[in-house]
């Protein structure tokens, strides 16, 4: 029985210093399947996206890592990790990494 379907793909990178031109160098820390769940929180006229990305297994991700998610329909999102939670399902014992995102925006693939 599959409780969570991992139909999206995700590349997560972390800042790893700067190059000689002062540009930030990113190191890839995860590249694989994921489950992207878009969420929106509204307060009066303010709308904040608070999406969630779920990874299979215990994956060592940190707050402020950057994720590029490609949904199964081809839409790409860029997100920044706000909170990382490693969870274990009580019935099956499966382990997942749940990432709450601080923001997400649609990315053009051009």
Short mmCIF file of the C-alpha atoms (twelve columns), coordinates in Angstrom:
data_MODEL
# 
_entry.id   MODEL 
# 
loop_
_atom_site.group_PDB 
_atom_site.id 
_atom_site.type_symbol 
_atom_site.label_atom_id 
_atom_site.label_alt_id 
_atom_site.label_comp_id 
_atom_site.label_asym_id 
_atom_site.label_seq_id 
_atom_site.Cartn_x 
_atom_site.Cartn_y 
_atom_site.Cartn_z 
_atom_site.pdbx_PDB_model_num 
ATOM 1   C CA . UNK A 1   0.000  0.000  0.000   1 
ATOM 2   C CA . UNK A 2   1.456  3.327  -1.074  1 
ATOM 3   C CA . UNK A 3   0.379  6.146  1.226   1 
ATOM 4   C CA . UNK A 4   2.325  8.956  -0.438  1 
ATOM 5   C CA . UNK A 5   2.957  9.076  -4.186  1 
ATOM 6   C CA . UNK A 6   6.306  10.535 -5.199  1 
ATOM 7   C CA . UNK A 7   5.410  11.788 -8.679  1 
ATOM 8   C CA . UNK A 8   7.434  15.025 -8.623  1 
ATOM 9   C CA . UNK A 9   11.209 15.532 -8.767  1 
ATOM 10  C CA . UNK A 10  13.278 17.733 -6.515  1 
ATOM 11  C CA . UNK A 11  16.823 19.120 -6.557  1 
ATOM 12  C CA . UNK A 12  17.925 20.621 -3.231  1 
ATOM 13  C CA . UNK A 13  21.078 22.751 -3.017  1 
ATOM 14  C CA . UNK A 14  22.987 24.416 -0.197  1 
ATOM 15  C CA . UNK A 15  25.251 27.475 -0.195  1 
ATOM 16  C CA . UNK A 16  28.875 26.324 -0.206  1 
ATOM 17  C CA . UNK A 17  30.942 29.518 -0.351  1 
ATOM 18  C CA . UNK A 18  31.572 32.058 -3.085  1 
ATOM 19  C CA . UNK A 19  33.418 32.044 -6.391  1 
ATOM 20  C CA . UNK A 20  36.100 34.558 -7.432  1 
ATOM 21  C CA . UNK A 21  33.410 36.923 -8.809  1 
ATOM 22  C CA . UNK A 22  31.515 36.967 -5.504  1 
ATOM 23  C CA . UNK A 23  28.696 34.752 -6.741  1 
ATOM 24  C CA . UNK A 24  27.315 32.129 -4.401  1 
ATOM 25  C CA . UNK A 25  28.390 28.540 -5.093  1 
ATOM 26  C CA . UNK A 26  25.678 25.922 -4.523  1 
ATOM 27  C CA . UNK A 27  26.305 22.280 -3.611  1 
ATOM 28  C CA . UNK A 28  23.637 19.718 -4.524  1 
ATOM 29  C CA . UNK A 29  22.539 17.761 -1.444  1 
ATOM 30  C CA . UNK A 30  19.511 15.876 -2.841  1 
ATOM 31  C CA . UNK A 31  18.302 14.952 -6.303  1 
ATOM 32  C CA . UNK A 32  15.358 12.583 -6.608  1 
ATOM 33  C CA . UNK A 33  11.664 11.896 -6.271  1 
ATOM 34  C CA . UNK A 34  9.407  13.938 -3.990  1 
ATOM 35  C CA . UNK A 35  5.809  14.873 -3.275  1 
ATOM 36  C CA . UNK A 36  5.010  18.589 -3.633  1 
ATOM 37  C CA . UNK A 37  1.896  19.958 -1.943  1 
ATOM 38  C CA . UNK A 38  1.139  23.607 -2.623  1 
ATOM 39  C CA . UNK A 39  -0.455 25.545 0.203   1 
ATOM 40  C CA . UNK A 40  -1.605 29.131 0.550   1 
ATOM 41  C CA . UNK A 41  -2.285 30.964 3.780   1 
ATOM 42  C CA . UNK A 42  -4.367 34.135 3.586   1 
ATOM 43  C CA . UNK A 43  -4.577 36.886 6.182   1 
ATOM 44  C CA . UNK A 44  -6.688 39.870 5.139   1 
ATOM 45  C CA . UNK A 45  -5.084 41.126 1.920   1 
ATOM 46  C CA . UNK A 46  -1.825 39.198 2.449   1 
ATOM 47  C CA . UNK A 47  -1.305 35.820 0.804   1 
ATOM 48  C CA . UNK A 48  1.639  33.661 1.761   1 
ATOM 49  C CA . UNK A 49  2.517  30.386 0.108   1 
ATOM 50  C CA . UNK A 50  3.461  27.727 2.615   1 
ATOM 51  C CA . UNK A 51  3.989  24.637 0.536   1 
ATOM 52  C CA . UNK A 52  5.254  21.276 1.753   1 
ATOM 53  C CA . UNK A 53  7.706  18.886 0.087   1 
ATOM 54  C CA . UNK A 54  7.900  15.284 1.293   1 
ATOM 55  C CA . UNK A 55  10.969 13.110 0.621   1 
ATOM 56  C CA . UNK A 56  11.159 9.363  1.149   1 
ATOM 57  C CA . UNK A 57  13.464 8.362  4.014   1 
ATOM 58  C CA . UNK A 58  15.539 10.397 6.453   1 
ATOM 59  C CA . UNK A 59  17.290 12.955 4.273   1 
ATOM 60  C CA . UNK A 60  19.722 15.451 5.805   1 
ATOM 61  C CA . UNK A 61  18.304 18.767 4.675   1 
ATOM 62  C CA . UNK A 62  18.856 22.074 6.498   1 
ATOM 63  C CA . UNK A 63  16.820 25.201 6.933   1 
ATOM 64  C CA . UNK A 64  17.513 27.805 4.215   1 
ATOM 65  C CA . UNK A 65  18.438 25.162 1.613   1 
ATOM 66  C CA . UNK A 66  17.006 25.921 -1.837  1 
ATOM 67  C CA . UNK A 67  14.776 23.443 -3.674  1 
ATOM 68  C CA . UNK A 68  13.802 23.347 -7.337  1 
ATOM 69  C CA . UNK A 69  10.709 21.162 -7.666  1 
ATOM 70  C CA . UNK A 70  9.441  19.922 -11.023 1 
ATOM 71  C CA . UNK A 71  5.862  18.788 -10.686 1 
ATOM 72  C CA . UNK A 72  4.530  15.827 -12.649 1 
ATOM 73  C CA . UNK A 73  2.713  18.301 -14.950 1 
ATOM 74  C CA . UNK A 74  6.012  20.047 -15.834 1 
ATOM 75  C CA . UNK A 75  5.550  23.184 -13.703 1 
ATOM 76  C CA . UNK A 76  8.755  24.189 -11.894 1 
ATOM 77  C CA . UNK A 77  8.811  25.852 -8.458  1 
ATOM 78  C CA . UNK A 78  11.739 27.361 -6.568  1 
ATOM 79  C CA . UNK A 79  11.391 27.158 -2.776  1 
ATOM 80  C CA . UNK A 80  13.412 27.896 0.341   1 
ATOM 81  C CA . UNK A 81  13.291 25.419 3.232   1 
ATOM 82  C CA . UNK A 82  11.836 26.911 6.408   1 
ATOM 83  C CA . UNK A 83  11.407 23.837 8.636   1 
ATOM 84  C CA . UNK A 84  12.677 20.247 8.409   1 
ATOM 85  C CA . UNK A 85  10.901 17.388 10.158  1 
ATOM 86  C CA . UNK A 86  11.899 13.737 10.025  1 
ATOM 87  C CA . UNK A 87  8.747  11.717 10.673  1 
ATOM 88  C CA . UNK A 88  7.883  8.049  11.093  1 
ATOM 89  C CA . UNK A 89  4.422  6.795  10.225  1 
ATOM 90  C CA . UNK A 90  2.970  4.961  13.246  1 
ATOM 91  C CA . UNK A 91  1.207  2.177  11.325  1 
ATOM 92  C CA . UNK A 92  3.757  1.260  8.653   1 
ATOM 93  C CA . UNK A 93  6.963  2.509  10.283  1 
ATOM 94  C CA . UNK A 94  7.960  4.260  7.036   1 
ATOM 95  C CA . UNK A 95  10.232 7.260  7.456   1 
ATOM 96  C CA . UNK A 96  9.835  10.524 5.566   1 
ATOM 97  C CA . UNK A 97  11.419 13.966 5.553   1 
ATOM 98  C CA . UNK A 98  8.815  16.736 5.562   1 
ATOM 99  C CA . UNK A 99  9.994  20.162 4.417   1 
ATOM 100 C CA . UNK A 100 7.887  23.240 5.067   1 
ATOM 101 C CA . UNK A 101 8.763  25.990 2.616   1 
ATOM 102 C CA . UNK A 102 9.155  29.672 3.446   1 
ATOM 103 C CA . UNK A 103 8.199  30.800 -0.048  1 
ATOM 104 C CA . UNK A 104 7.798  29.354 -3.488  1 
ATOM 105 C CA . UNK A 105 7.632  30.882 -6.907  1 
ATOM 106 C CA . UNK A 106 7.074  29.532 -10.341 1 
ATOM 107 C CA . UNK A 107 10.244 29.244 -12.413 1 
ATOM 108 C CA . UNK A 108 10.437 29.534 -16.170 1 
ATOM 109 C CA . UNK A 109 12.326 26.639 -17.772 1 
ATOM 110 C CA . UNK A 110 13.618 28.879 -20.582 1 
# 
